[in-house]
Coordinates of C-alpha atoms in Angstrom, one line a residue:
M1406 CA 29.7 -109.1 -27.6
S1407 CA 33.2 -110.3 -28.2
A1408 CA 35.7 -111.2 -25.6
T1409 CA 38.7 -109.0 -25.0
A1410 CA 42.1 -109.6 -23.6
T1411 CA 42.4 -106.2 -22.1
V1412 CA 40.4 -105.0 -19.0
V1413 CA 41.6 -102.0 -17.2
A1414 CA 40.6 -101.6 -13.5
P1415 CA 38.5 -98.5 -13.2
P1416 CA 39.7 -95.7 -10.9
E1417 CA 36.7 -95.9 -8.5
E1418 CA 38.3 -98.4 -6.2
G1419 CA 39.3 -95.4 -4.2
L1420 CA 35.6 -95.1 -3.2
F1421 CA 35.7 -98.5 -1.4
S1422 CA 36.7 -99.6 2.0
A1423 CA 39.6 -102.1 2.2
A1424 CA 37.0 -104.9 2.7
D1425 CA 35.0 -103.8 -0.3
V1426 CA 37.9 -103.9 -2.8
P1427 CA 38.3 -107.7 -3.1
V1428 CA 34.5 -108.1 -3.6
A1429 CA 34.5 -105.4 -6.3
R1430 CA 37.4 -107.0 -8.1
S1431 CA 35.7 -110.4 -7.9
R1432 CA 32.5 -109.1 -9.4
R1433 CA 34.5 -107.2 -12.1
A1434 CA 36.3 -110.4 -13.0
R1435 CA 33.0 -112.0 -13.9
V1436 CA 32.4 -109.4 -16.6
V1437 CA 35.7 -110.0 -18.5
G1438 CA 34.2 -112.6 -20.9
C1439 CA 31.6 -110.2 -22.3
T1440 CA 33.3 -106.8 -22.3
Q1441 CA 35.0 -105.1 -25.1
S1442 CA 38.3 -103.2 -25.3
V1443 CA 38.8 -99.9 -23.5
V1444 CA 38.4 -96.6 -25.5
V1445 CA 40.6 -93.8 -24.2
L1446 CA 38.5 -90.7 -23.6
P1447 CA 37.5 -88.3 -25.1
A1448 CA 35.8 -90.5 -27.7
L1449 CA 33.6 -89.8 -30.7
V1450 CA 30.5 -91.8 -31.4
E1451 CA 28.5 -91.3 -34.6
R1452 CA 24.9 -92.3 -35.3
A1453 CA 25.9 -93.5 -38.7
G1454 CA 27.8 -96.4 -37.1
G1455 CA 31.3 -97.6 -36.6
P1456 CA 33.1 -98.2 -33.4
P1457 CA 33.7 -95.4 -30.8
R1458 CA 37.1 -93.9 -31.4
G1459 CA 39.4 -92.0 -29.2
V1460 CA 40.3 -88.4 -30.2
S1461 CA 42.6 -85.8 -28.9
L1462 CA 41.1 -83.3 -26.5
E1463 CA 41.7 -80.5 -29.0
R1464 CA 39.9 -82.5 -31.7
A1465 CA 37.1 -83.2 -29.4
C1466 CA 36.6 -79.6 -28.6
D1467 CA 36.7 -78.7 -32.3
L1468 CA 34.0 -81.4 -33.0
V1469 CA 31.7 -80.0 -30.3
R1470 CA 32.1 -76.4 -31.4
G1471 CA 31.3 -77.6 -35.0
V1472 CA 28.0 -79.0 -33.6
V1473 CA 27.2 -75.7 -32.0
G1474 CA 28.0 -73.8 -35.2
S1475 CA 25.8 -76.0 -37.3
W1476 CA 22.9 -76.9 -34.9
G1477 CA 22.9 -73.8 -32.6
G1478 CA 23.2 -75.8 -29.4
L1479 CA 24.3 -79.0 -27.6
A1480 CA 22.5 -82.0 -26.2
V1481 CA 24.1 -82.9 -22.9
D1482 CA 24.0 -86.0 -20.7
V1483 CA 26.1 -87.3 -17.8
E1484 CA 26.9 -90.6 -16.2
T1485 CA 27.5 -90.8 -12.5
T1486 CA 28.1 -93.5 -9.9
G1487 CA 24.3 -93.8 -9.5
Y1488 CA 24.2 -92.4 -6.0
P1489 CA 22.6 -89.0 -5.1
V1490 CA 24.6 -85.9 -4.8
G1491 CA 26.0 -85.6 -1.3
H1492 CA 26.4 -89.4 -0.9
R1493 CA 29.9 -90.5 -0.1
W1494 CA 29.9 -92.7 -3.2
W1495 CA 28.6 -90.1 -5.5
G1496 CA 30.8 -89.1 -8.4
L1497 CA 30.5 -87.6 -11.9
R1498 CA 32.1 -90.0 -14.3
T1499 CA 31.5 -88.8 -17.9
V1500 CA 29.9 -85.9 -19.7
Q1501 CA 28.5 -86.3 -23.2
L1502 CA 28.0 -83.4 -25.7
G1503 CA 26.7 -83.5 -29.2
D1504 CA 23.8 -83.5 -31.6
A1505 CA 21.7 -86.1 -33.4
Q1506 CA 24.6 -87.2 -35.6
A1507 CA 27.6 -87.2 -33.4
A1508 CA 28.5 -87.2 -29.7
V1509 CA 31.7 -86.8 -27.8
V1510 CA 32.2 -88.6 -24.4
F1511 CA 34.5 -86.8 -22.0
D1512 CA 36.1 -88.2 -18.9
A1513 CA 34.8 -85.9 -16.1
T1514 CA 37.4 -87.3 -13.6
D1515 CA 40.2 -85.9 -15.8
A1516 CA 40.9 -82.3 -14.8
E1517 CA 41.9 -81.1 -18.3
Q1518 CA 38.8 -82.7 -19.9
A1519 CA 36.5 -81.4 -17.2
Q1520 CA 37.8 -77.9 -17.7
A1521 CA 37.2 -78.2 -21.5
V1522 CA 33.6 -79.3 -20.8
R1523 CA 33.1 -76.3 -18.6
V1524 CA 34.3 -74.0 -21.3
L1525 CA 32.2 -75.7 -24.0
L1526 CA 29.0 -75.5 -21.9
A1527 CA 29.6 -71.9 -21.1
E1528 CA 30.0 -71.0 -24.8
T1529 CA 26.8 -72.9 -25.9
P1530 CA 23.8 -70.6 -26.6
R1531 CA 21.3 -73.5 -26.1
L1532 CA 21.3 -76.7 -24.2
F1533 CA 19.0 -79.8 -24.5
A1534 CA 18.7 -82.6 -22.1
H1535 CA 16.2 -85.3 -21.2
S1536 CA 15.1 -84.9 -17.6
A1537 CA 17.4 -81.9 -17.3
V1538 CA 17.5 -81.8 -13.5
A1539 CA 19.4 -85.2 -13.6
D1540 CA 22.1 -83.6 -15.8
L1541 CA 22.4 -80.0 -14.5
V1542 CA 22.6 -80.9 -10.8
P1543 CA 25.6 -83.2 -11.2
L1544 CA 27.3 -80.7 -13.5
A1545 CA 26.7 -77.9 -11.0
H1546 CA 28.0 -79.9 -8.1
A1547 CA 31.1 -80.8 -10.1
G1548 CA 31.7 -77.1 -10.9
L1549 CA 31.2 -77.6 -14.7
I1550 CA 28.2 -75.2 -15.1
D1551 CA 26.9 -72.0 -13.6
W1552 CA 23.4 -72.9 -12.3
A1553 CA 21.2 -69.9 -13.3
P1554 CA 22.7 -69.2 -16.7
A1555 CA 22.5 -72.9 -17.6
W1556 CA 18.8 -73.1 -16.8
E1557 CA 18.2 -70.0 -18.9
R1558 CA 19.6 -71.8 -21.9
M1559 CA 18.1 -75.3 -21.2
V1560 CA 15.3 -77.1 -23.0
D1561 CA 14.1 -80.4 -21.5
T1562 CA 12.8 -82.9 -24.0
V1563 CA 10.5 -84.4 -21.4
L1564 CA 8.6 -81.2 -21.4
L1565 CA 8.6 -81.1 -25.1
A1566 CA 7.2 -84.6 -25.2
R1567 CA 4.3 -83.8 -22.8
L1568 CA 3.5 -80.5 -24.4
A1569 CA 3.7 -81.7 -28.1
D1570 CA 1.4 -84.7 -27.4
P1571 CA -0.8 -84.4 -24.3
S1572 CA -2.0 -88.0 -24.9
R1573 CA 1.5 -89.3 -24.1
S1574 CA 1.5 -90.8 -20.6
T1575 CA 4.2 -90.2 -18.1
T1576 CA 5.3 -93.8 -18.4
Q1577 CA 6.0 -93.2 -22.1
C1578 CA 8.4 -90.3 -21.5
G1579 CA 11.5 -92.2 -20.4
L1580 CA 14.2 -91.6 -23.0
K1581 CA 14.3 -95.1 -24.3
Q1582 CA 10.5 -95.5 -24.5
L1583 CA 10.1 -92.1 -26.1
A1584 CA 12.9 -92.6 -28.6
T1585 CA 11.3 -95.9 -29.7
A1586 CA 7.9 -94.2 -30.1
V1587 CA 9.1 -91.0 -31.9
L1588 CA 12.3 -92.1 -33.7
G1589 CA 11.3 -95.7 -34.5
S1590 CA 14.1 -97.7 -36.1
E1591 CA 16.4 -94.6 -36.0
A1592 CA 16.6 -94.7 -32.2
V1593 CA 19.9 -95.9 -30.9
S1594 CA 19.5 -95.6 -27.1
P1595 CA 17.3 -98.6 -26.5
A1596 CA 19.8 -101.1 -28.1
A1597 CA 22.6 -99.4 -26.3
D1598 CA 20.8 -99.7 -23.0
R1599 CA 20.1 -103.4 -23.6
A1600 CA 23.8 -104.0 -24.2
R1601 CA 24.7 -102.0 -21.0
A1602 CA 22.2 -104.1 -19.0
E1603 CA 23.8 -107.3 -20.3
V1604 CA 27.1 -106.2 -19.0
F1605 CA 25.6 -105.3 -15.6
A1606 CA 23.8 -108.6 -15.4
S1607 CA 26.9 -110.6 -16.4
A1608 CA 28.9 -109.0 -13.5
G1609 CA 26.1 -109.4 -11.0
W1610 CA 25.7 -105.6 -10.7
V1611 CA 22.4 -103.8 -10.2
S1612 CA 21.0 -101.1 -12.4
N1613 CA 18.7 -99.5 -9.9
T1614 CA 21.1 -98.0 -7.4
H1615 CA 19.6 -96.4 -4.3
V1616 CA 21.0 -94.7 -1.2
G1617 CA 21.6 -98.0 0.6
T1618 CA 23.0 -100.1 -2.3
P1619 CA 26.4 -101.5 -1.5
V1620 CA 28.9 -99.9 -3.7
T1621 CA 30.3 -103.2 -4.7
T1622 CA 27.0 -104.1 -6.4
S1623 CA 26.2 -100.8 -8.1
G1624 CA 26.9 -101.2 -11.8
W1625 CA 27.1 -97.5 -12.3
A1626 CA 29.9 -97.2 -9.8
Q1627 CA 31.7 -100.4 -10.8
V1628 CA 31.7 -100.4 -14.6
H1629 CA 34.6 -99.0 -16.5
P1630 CA 33.4 -95.9 -18.3
G1631 CA 35.9 -96.5 -21.2
W1632 CA 34.4 -99.9 -22.1
V1633 CA 33.1 -99.7 -25.6
T1634 CA 29.6 -100.7 -24.5
M1635 CA 29.5 -97.9 -21.9
V1636 CA 30.9 -95.3 -24.4
R1637 CA 28.2 -96.3 -26.8
Y1638 CA 25.5 -96.2 -24.1
A1639 CA 26.6 -92.8 -22.9
A1640 CA 26.7 -91.3 -26.4
A1641 CA 23.4 -92.8 -27.5
D1642 CA 21.5 -90.7 -25.0
V1643 CA 22.8 -87.5 -26.5
L1644 CA 22.2 -88.7 -30.0
D1645 CA 18.5 -89.6 -29.3
T1646 CA 17.9 -86.5 -27.1
A1647 CA 19.0 -84.2 -29.9
A1648 CA 16.9 -86.1 -32.4
L1649 CA 13.9 -85.9 -30.1
A1650 CA 14.4 -82.1 -29.8
D1651 CA 14.5 -81.8 -33.6
R1652 CA 11.2 -83.7 -33.9
L1653 CA 9.3 -82.3 -30.9
L1654 CA 10.3 -78.7 -30.5
P1655 CA 8.3 -77.5 -33.6
G1656 CA 5.1 -79.0 -32.1
C1657 CA 5.3 -77.0 -28.8
E1658 CA 3.6 -73.7 -28.1
P1659 CA 6.5 -71.3 -27.1
V1660 CA 4.4 -69.6 -24.4
L1661 CA 3.5 -72.8 -22.7
L1662 CA 7.1 -74.2 -23.0
A1663 CA 8.4 -71.0 -21.4
R1664 CA 5.9 -71.3 -18.5
E1665 CA 6.8 -75.0 -17.9
H1666 CA 10.5 -74.3 -18.1
T1667 CA 10.3 -71.5 -15.5
V1668 CA 8.5 -73.8 -13.0
Q1669 CA 10.9 -76.6 -13.7
A1670 CA 13.9 -74.3 -12.9
L1671 CA 12.2 -73.1 -9.7
T1672 CA 11.6 -76.7 -8.4
A1673 CA 15.1 -77.9 -9.5
R1674 CA 16.6 -75.8 -6.8
L1675 CA 15.4 -78.4 -4.3
T1676 CA 17.4 -81.1 -6.1
Q1677 CA 20.5 -78.9 -6.2
V1678 CA 20.5 -77.7 -2.6
G1679 CA 18.2 -80.1 -0.7
L1680 CA 16.7 -80.0 2.7
R1681 CA 18.4 -81.0 6.0
L1682 CA 17.5 -84.1 7.9
N1683 CA 17.3 -84.1 11.7
P1684 CA 19.5 -87.1 12.8
L1685 CA 18.1 -87.3 16.3
H1686 CA 14.5 -87.2 15.1
V1687 CA 15.0 -89.7 12.4
Q1688 CA 16.6 -92.2 14.9
A1689 CA 13.9 -91.7 17.4
L1690 CA 11.2 -92.4 14.9
L1691 CA 13.1 -95.3 13.5
D1692 CA 13.3 -96.8 17.0
D1693 CA 9.6 -96.2 17.7
H1694 CA 8.4 -97.7 14.4
T1695 CA 10.8 -100.6 14.7
T1696 CA 9.4 -101.5 18.1
A1697 CA 5.8 -101.0 17.0
R1698 CA 6.4 -103.1 13.8
E1699 CA 7.7 -106.0 15.9
Q1700 CA 4.7 -105.8 18.2
A1701 CA 2.4 -105.8 15.2
R1702 CA 4.3 -108.7 13.6
E1703 CA 3.9 -110.8 16.7
H1704 CA 0.2 -109.9 16.9
V1705 CA -0.3 -111.1 13.3
R1706 CA 1.7 -114.3 13.9
G1707 CA -0.7 -115.1 16.6
F1708 CA -3.3 -115.8 13.9
G1709 CA -1.0 -118.4 12.3
I1710 CA 0.6 -116.1 9.8
T1711 CA 4.4 -116.6 9.6
N1712 CA 5.0 -113.6 7.3
P1713 CA 2.8 -110.5 7.8
G1714 CA 4.0 -109.1 4.5
S1715 CA 2.7 -112.2 2.6
A1716 CA -0.6 -111.3 0.8
P1717 CA -1.5 -115.0 0.2
Q1718 CA -1.0 -115.8 3.9
V1719 CA -3.1 -112.8 5.1
G1720 CA -5.8 -113.5 2.5
A1721 CA -6.1 -117.2 3.4
A1722 CA -6.3 -116.4 7.2
L1723 CA -9.0 -113.8 6.6
L1724 CA -11.0 -116.1 4.4
A1725 CA -10.7 -118.8 7.1
A1726 CA -12.0 -116.3 9.6
G1727 CA -15.1 -115.6 7.5
A1728 CA -14.1 -112.3 5.8
E1729 CA -15.6 -111.6 2.4
L1730 CA -12.8 -110.5 0.1
P1731 CA -12.8 -109.7 -3.6
M1732 CA -10.6 -111.8 -5.9
T1733 CA -7.6 -110.5 -7.9
P1734 CA -7.2 -111.3 -11.6
T1735 CA -4.9 -114.1 -10.6
G1736 CA -7.6 -115.7 -8.5
R1737 CA -6.2 -114.8 -5.0
A1738 CA -8.1 -113.0 -2.3
S1739 CA -7.3 -109.2 -2.4
V1740 CA -5.9 -107.8 0.7
A1741 CA -5.1 -104.3 -0.7
A1742 CA -5.5 -101.4 1.7
P1743 CA -8.8 -100.2 0.2
V1744 CA -10.2 -103.7 0.8
L1745 CA -9.0 -104.0 4.3
E1746 CA -9.7 -100.5 5.7
P1747 CA -13.5 -101.0 5.8
L1748 CA -13.0 -104.2 7.7
R1749 CA -10.8 -102.7 10.5
D1750 CA -13.7 -102.2 12.9
T1751 CA -15.4 -105.5 12.1
P1752 CA -16.2 -107.3 15.5
G1753 CA -14.3 -110.4 16.3
V1754 CA -11.3 -112.1 14.7
V1755 CA -11.6 -110.5 11.2
G1756 CA -11.4 -106.9 12.6
E1757 CA -8.6 -107.8 15.0
L1758 CA -6.5 -109.4 12.3
V1759 CA -7.1 -106.6 9.8
A1760 CA -6.1 -104.0 12.4
A1761 CA -2.9 -105.9 13.2
V1762 CA -2.0 -106.3 9.5
L1763 CA -2.7 -102.6 8.7
D1764 CA -0.6 -101.6 11.8
Y1765 CA 2.2 -103.8 10.6
R1766 CA 2.1 -102.3 7.1
H1767 CA 2.0 -98.7 8.5
H1768 CA 5.1 -99.1 10.5
D1769 CA 6.9 -101.2 7.8
T1770 CA 6.2 -98.5 5.2
A1771 CA 7.5 -95.7 7.5
I1772 CA 10.7 -97.7 8.1
T1773 CA 11.4 -99.0 4.6
T1774 CA 10.1 -96.1 2.5
F1775 CA 11.2 -93.1 4.6
L1776 CA 13.3 -93.6 7.8
T1777 CA 15.8 -96.2 6.6
P1778 CA 16.7 -94.2 3.4
Y1779 CA 16.9 -91.0 5.5
Q1780 CA 19.3 -92.9 7.9
H1781 CA 21.5 -93.8 4.9
L1782 CA 21.6 -90.2 3.8
I1783 CA 22.7 -89.2 7.2
T1784 CA 25.3 -92.0 7.7
C1785 CA 26.5 -92.3 4.1
G1786 CA 26.0 -88.7 2.9
D1787 CA 25.7 -85.1 3.9
G1788 CA 22.4 -85.5 5.7
R1789 CA 20.3 -83.8 3.1
V1790 CA 17.4 -85.1 0.9
R1791 CA 17.6 -83.9 -2.7
P1792 CA 14.4 -85.2 -4.5
T1793 CA 13.5 -84.5 -8.0
V1794 CA 10.2 -82.8 -8.8
Y1795 CA 8.6 -83.8 -12.1
T1796 CA 6.5 -80.7 -12.9
L1797 CA 4.4 -82.6 -15.4
G1798 CA 4.6 -85.8 -13.4
T1799 CA 1.2 -87.5 -13.7
D1800 CA -1.2 -88.2 -16.4
T1801 CA -3.4 -85.4 -15.1
G1802 CA -0.4 -83.1 -15.3
R1803 CA 0.0 -82.6 -11.6
M1804 CA 3.5 -82.6 -10.1
S1805 CA 5.2 -85.6 -8.7
C1806 CA 8.3 -86.2 -6.6
V1807 CA 10.9 -89.0 -6.6
R1808 CA 14.1 -90.1 -4.9
P1809 CA 12.6 -89.7 -2.3
N1810 CA 8.9 -88.9 -2.7
L1811 CA 8.3 -86.0 -0.2
Q1812 CA 4.8 -85.6 -1.5
Q1813 CA 3.9 -89.0 0.0
L1814 CA 4.9 -88.1 3.6
S1815 CA 2.0 -88.6 6.1
R1816 CA 0.7 -85.3 7.3
Q1817 CA 0.5 -86.8 10.8
G1818 CA 3.0 -88.8 13.0
G1819 CA 6.1 -86.6 12.8
I1820 CA 7.6 -88.0 9.6
R1821 CA 7.5 -84.5 8.0
A1822 CA 9.5 -83.2 11.0
C1823 CA 12.5 -85.2 9.8
L1824 CA 13.0 -82.4 7.3
T1825 CA 14.3 -79.1 8.7
A1826 CA 15.5 -75.7 7.6
D1827 CA 19.2 -74.7 7.5
P1828 CA 20.6 -72.7 10.4
G1829 CA 19.3 -69.2 10.4
H1830 CA 16.3 -70.2 8.2
L1831 CA 12.7 -71.3 8.7
L1832 CA 10.2 -73.2 6.7
V1833 CA 7.1 -71.4 5.6
S1834 CA 4.2 -73.1 3.9
A1835 CA 0.7 -72.4 2.6
D1836 CA -2.1 -74.6 1.4
F1837 CA -4.9 -73.8 -1.1
T1838 CA -8.2 -73.9 0.8
G1839 CA -10.6 -76.5 -0.7
V1840 CA -9.1 -75.8 -4.1
E1841 CA -10.7 -78.8 -5.9
L1842 CA -14.2 -77.9 -4.8
R1843 CA -13.6 -74.3 -5.8
V1844 CA -12.3 -75.4 -9.2
A1845 CA -15.3 -77.7 -9.6
A1846 CA -17.6 -74.7 -8.9
A1847 CA -15.7 -72.5 -11.4
L1848 CA -15.7 -75.1 -14.2
S1849 CA -19.2 -76.2 -13.8
G1850 CA -20.8 -72.9 -13.0
D1851 CA -22.9 -74.5 -10.3
T1852 CA -24.6 -71.5 -8.6
T1853 CA -25.4 -73.4 -5.3
L1854 CA -21.8 -74.5 -4.9
R1855 CA -20.5 -71.0 -5.7
R1856 CA -22.9 -69.6 -3.1
M1857 CA -21.8 -72.1 -0.4
I1858 CA -18.1 -71.3 -1.1
T1859 CA -18.7 -67.5 -1.0
E1860 CA -20.7 -67.8 2.2
G1861 CA -18.3 -70.2 3.9
V1862 CA -20.7 -73.0 4.1
D1863 CA -19.1 -76.4 4.8
I1864 CA -20.7 -78.7 2.2
H1865 CA -19.2 -81.8 3.8
W1866 CA -21.0 -81.0 7.1
L1867 CA -24.2 -80.4 5.3
I1868 CA -24.1 -83.7 3.5
A1869 CA -23.0 -85.6 6.6
R1870 CA -26.0 -84.3 8.6
Q1871 CA -28.3 -85.3 5.7
V1872 CA -26.8 -88.8 5.5
F1873 CA -26.0 -89.6 9.1
G1874 CA -28.5 -87.3 10.9
P1875 CA -28.1 -84.1 13.1
T1876 CA -25.7 -85.9 15.4
A1877 CA -23.1 -86.6 12.7
T1878 CA -19.6 -86.7 14.0
K1879 CA -16.2 -85.4 12.6
A1880 CA -15.5 -88.9 11.4
D1881 CA -18.8 -88.8 9.5
R1882 CA -17.8 -85.5 7.9
Y1883 CA -14.4 -86.9 7.0
A1884 CA -16.1 -89.9 5.4
V1885 CA -18.4 -87.6 3.4
K1886 CA -15.4 -85.5 2.3
R1887 CA -13.7 -88.6 0.9
G1888 CA -17.0 -89.6 -0.7
V1889 CA -17.5 -86.2 -2.3
F1890 CA -14.0 -86.2 -3.9
G1891 CA -14.4 -89.8 -4.9
R1892 CA -17.6 -88.8 -6.7
L1893 CA -15.9 -85.9 -8.4
Y1894 CA -13.2 -88.4 -9.5
G1895 CA -15.8 -90.6 -11.1
G1896 CA -16.3 -93.3 -8.5
G1897 CA -19.5 -95.3 -8.4
V1898 CA -21.4 -96.3 -5.3
P1899 CA -19.6 -99.6 -4.7
T1900 CA -16.2 -98.0 -5.2
L1901 CA -17.1 -95.1 -2.9
A1902 CA -18.3 -97.4 -0.2
A1903 CA -15.0 -99.3 -0.3
Q1904 CA -12.9 -96.2 -0.3
V1905 CA -14.8 -94.4 2.4
G1906 CA -15.4 -97.5 4.6
C1907 CA -19.2 -97.2 4.8
T1908 CA -22.2 -99.2 3.6
R1909 CA -23.4 -98.9 0.1
A1910 CA -26.6 -97.4 1.3
A1911 CA -24.6 -94.6 3.0
A1912 CA -22.5 -94.1 -0.1
A1913 CA -25.6 -93.9 -2.3
A1914 CA -27.1 -91.3 0.1
M1915 CA -24.0 -89.2 -0.2
V1916 CA -24.1 -89.3 -4.0
A1917 CA -27.8 -88.5 -4.1
T1918 CA -27.4 -85.6 -1.6
L1919 CA -24.5 -84.1 -3.5
D1920 CA -26.4 -84.4 -6.9
E1921 CA -29.4 -82.8 -5.3
M1922 CA -27.5 -79.9 -3.8
T1923 CA -25.3 -79.2 -6.8
P1924 CA -27.3 -80.2 -10.0
Q1925 CA -25.2 -78.1 -12.3
L1926 CA -22.0 -79.7 -11.1
S1927 CA -23.5 -83.1 -11.6
S1928 CA -24.7 -82.1 -15.1
W1929 CA -21.3 -80.7 -16.0
A1930 CA -19.5 -83.9 -14.9
A1931 CA -22.0 -86.1 -16.7
G1932 CA -21.7 -84.0 -19.9
L1933 CA -17.9 -84.3 -19.8
R1934 CA -18.0 -88.1 -19.3
H1935 CA -20.5 -88.3 -22.2
A1936 CA -18.2 -86.2 -24.4
V1937 CA -15.3 -88.5 -23.8
S1938 CA -17.4 -91.5 -24.7
A1939 CA -18.4 -89.7 -27.9
G1940 CA -14.8 -89.1 -28.9
R1941 CA -13.6 -85.9 -27.1
R1942 CA -10.0 -86.4 -26.0
E1943 CA -8.8 -83.0 -24.8
F1944 CA -9.6 -80.5 -22.1
R1945 CA -7.9 -77.0 -22.4
T1946 CA -7.4 -75.1 -19.2
Y1947 CA -7.6 -71.4 -18.8
S1948 CA -3.8 -71.2 -19.2
G1949 CA -3.9 -72.9 -22.6
A1950 CA -2.5 -76.1 -21.3
I1951 CA -4.1 -79.3 -22.5
V1952 CA -4.8 -82.4 -20.6
H1953 CA -5.6 -85.6 -22.5
L1954 CA -8.9 -87.3 -21.3
P1955 CA -8.5 -91.1 -21.2
A1956 CA -10.8 -92.7 -23.8
A1957 CA -10.9 -96.0 -21.8
F1958 CA -12.0 -94.3 -18.6
P1959 CA -14.7 -91.6 -19.4
H1960 CA -15.6 -91.5 -15.7
K1961 CA -12.2 -90.0 -14.9
A1962 CA -12.7 -87.0 -17.2
P1963 CA -14.0 -84.6 -14.5
N1964 CA -11.1 -85.5 -12.2
Y1965 CA -8.6 -84.8 -15.0
A1966 CA -10.2 -81.4 -15.7
I1967 CA -10.3 -80.4 -12.1
Q1968 CA -6.8 -81.6 -11.1
R1969 CA -5.1 -80.1 -14.1
T1970 CA -6.9 -76.8 -13.5
A1971 CA -5.8 -76.9 -9.9
R1972 CA -2.3 -77.6 -11.0
E1973 CA -2.3 -74.5 -13.3
L1974 CA -3.3 -72.4 -10.3
L1975 CA -0.3 -73.8 -8.4
V1976 CA 1.9 -73.0 -11.4
D1977 CA 0.6 -69.4 -11.4
A1978 CA 1.4 -69.1 -7.7
L1979 CA 5.0 -70.3 -8.3
L1980 CA 5.4 -67.9 -11.2
R1981 CA 4.3 -65.0 -9.0
W1982 CA 6.5 -66.3 -6.2
K1983 CA 9.5 -66.1 -8.5
M1984 CA 9.0 -62.3 -8.6
T1985 CA 9.3 -62.0 -4.8
P1986 CA 12.6 -61.3 -2.9
W1987 CA 12.6 -65.1 -2.2
G1988 CA 12.1 -66.3 -5.7
D1989 CA 15.4 -68.3 -5.8
A1990 CA 14.7 -70.0 -2.4
V1991 CA 14.5 -73.8 -2.1
L1992 CA 10.8 -74.8 -2.5
L1993 CA 8.8 -78.0 -2.6
P1994 CA 5.3 -78.2 -4.1
V1995 CA 3.2 -80.8 -2.4
H1996 CA -0.1 -81.3 -4.2
D1997 CA -1.9 -78.0 -3.2
E1998 CA 0.7 -76.9 -0.7
I1999 CA 4.0 -74.9 -1.3
L2000 CA 6.8 -75.3 1.3
V2001 CA 9.7 -72.8 1.1
M2002 CA 12.9 -72.3 3.1
V2003 CA 13.6 -68.6 3.8
P2004 CA 15.8 -66.6 6.2
E2005 CA 14.4 -66.6 9.7
T2006 CA 14.2 -62.8 9.7
D2007 CA 12.0 -62.8 6.6
A2008 CA 9.7 -65.7 7.7
V2009 CA 6.6 -63.6 8.5
A2010 CA 6.9 -61.4 5.4
A2011 CA 7.6 -64.4 3.2
S2012 CA 4.7 -66.3 4.6
E2013 CA 2.3 -63.4 3.9
A2014 CA 3.8 -63.1 0.4
L2015 CA 3.3 -66.8 -0.3
V2016 CA -0.4 -66.6 0.6
A2017 CA -0.8 -63.5 -1.7
C2018 CA 0.9 -65.4 -4.5
M2019 CA -1.5 -68.3 -4.2
E2020 CA -4.8 -66.3 -3.8
T2021 CA -6.6 -65.4 -7.0
E2022 CA -10.0 -66.1 -8.6
L2023 CA -11.2 -68.5 -11.3
N2024 CA -14.3 -67.7 -13.3
G2025 CA -15.5 -65.5 -10.4
V2026 CA -14.8 -68.1 -7.7
P2027 CA -12.3 -67.0 -5.1
I2028 CA -9.2 -69.2 -4.7
L2029 CA -7.9 -68.8 -1.2
A2030 CA -4.9 -70.1 0.7
Q2031 CA -3.9 -70.4 4.4
A2032 CA -0.4 -70.3 5.8
S2033 CA 1.0 -72.5 8.5
E2034 CA 3.1 -71.1 11.3
P2035 CA 6.7 -70.7 10.2
S2036 CA 8.8 -73.4 11.8
Y2037 CA 12.3 -74.9 11.9
A2038 CA 11.0 -78.4 11.1
W2039 CA 8.3 -79.3 8.7
A2040 CA 5.2 -79.5 10.9
D2041 CA 2.3 -82.0 10.8
A2042 CA -0.9 -80.7 9.4
A2043 CA -3.1 -79.0 11.9

């Protein structure tokens, strides 16, 4: 990039404290040598090339309306300060509208331009975005769209990518990666992103802004939106999103796309509204875990380890104490949780050290992953979490959750209770009952497993008593439960023994007992693994959705088939829930659980309705659900 003589200070200094401003100016001064001149917005950027050029607002609106007239819709993208909605440093900076050939970048902080964007979005019959939640939520909070009508007209190119090609992994669906794969040399967003990253790096700004990032180091908050590099970057996302829509939409089955779009709109409400945090509970847990982490840290240091978070130090200490540890590909002793968990109860130094390390990790994870970010949202924001649910978030197709990941919260220990309902509301939830075993029975047709399910027989207790004897304990049953699911997911005896924390002999006995009890299930799983080895790559669920079976891992095929089918049952439940009186309520899917915030006076009726929405049958196997007691705070699992 060429140097420029003109650098205009961006308006966001009003976001900073007096102490922050000099730091921000100092960092910005470092970028002068690699920036380009400022483009006055609105600005037009064309795929065909040429520099971005400022246009009048009237001309910008005419250009956008011309796109709508010729293409029938608009691709939309936004740039923000990088912080979540509700954070004191959140702000909408620019809005980009266009198609695959041309995009207009509007200044969202200018009242006249913002109003023009609102009118243009309201006029547009169809909208396209990549990860639509990330665009519609800021637009809604800025008052530039009406939420429900916008979702009715929205098409998300992430959904298009996953539906058009089930073999495409989730990691390949970021806009830049996807544009490279689908558009090839025509893609413009990857190069624009590299140029943007160069500017950030030159100034010492970070790209990955999170709730606790100092505003003086956030590139998204600091960079001038009118710099040529940023205008090109902003427009490039629209140009490639529109081009992707043109390529991918014809390959999508309309019924499946409508199904996925509806579920996405249901879960997006959580990102828009959020869930309240309980400040007192967050602080109490933070204090408790901080004290416990320091105690665990001192315990670990007693074994000569200066940094409990250092894997090499922990590995060396355990090897010196006589532990047998597998080696990583880099030649170091592995101290991953699945390796250490079975060693926790080892007599002597090894067991004591492992227990102290795992305790330290437990408390450190609670602090760094959950409680500290929650504290930032309370002190620097409006005290709400607004995660994004990716409705096709994993390679099996199951849903995932990010920023923050509320699906990762421990079901014990009170972390869930940091999240509460709004005043006058309660949280209701229901869990599928043993859904994966039920799906396995339905897909395999195993008559024994079907009978056990129908009669309410606990297969985990049966196997536990076979393996550990008639005096088997609840801990033995839990170990067997993990072993059964590990087997369904394709784990071999050594892997199961490590995962469950038992001897290989016990793991082998679990496998043999399961195979003997459910021969049709074992045969179905083996047949599916063999089919993948022979070249089969797709499994079609009852809904018509397809999950790609990984050729390199045939043993995972039963897991993919079971998890994707269970996910379709969850989707069915959400679609039925949409038709209830609480269909527009804030909800969170958590694996096989659905959590919803409803008015307190409706809690009992809504809880009963939720169970009714989740209960069904699959190939003659009953799919059941169980509700938790309505509560103000999200309760631990019973």
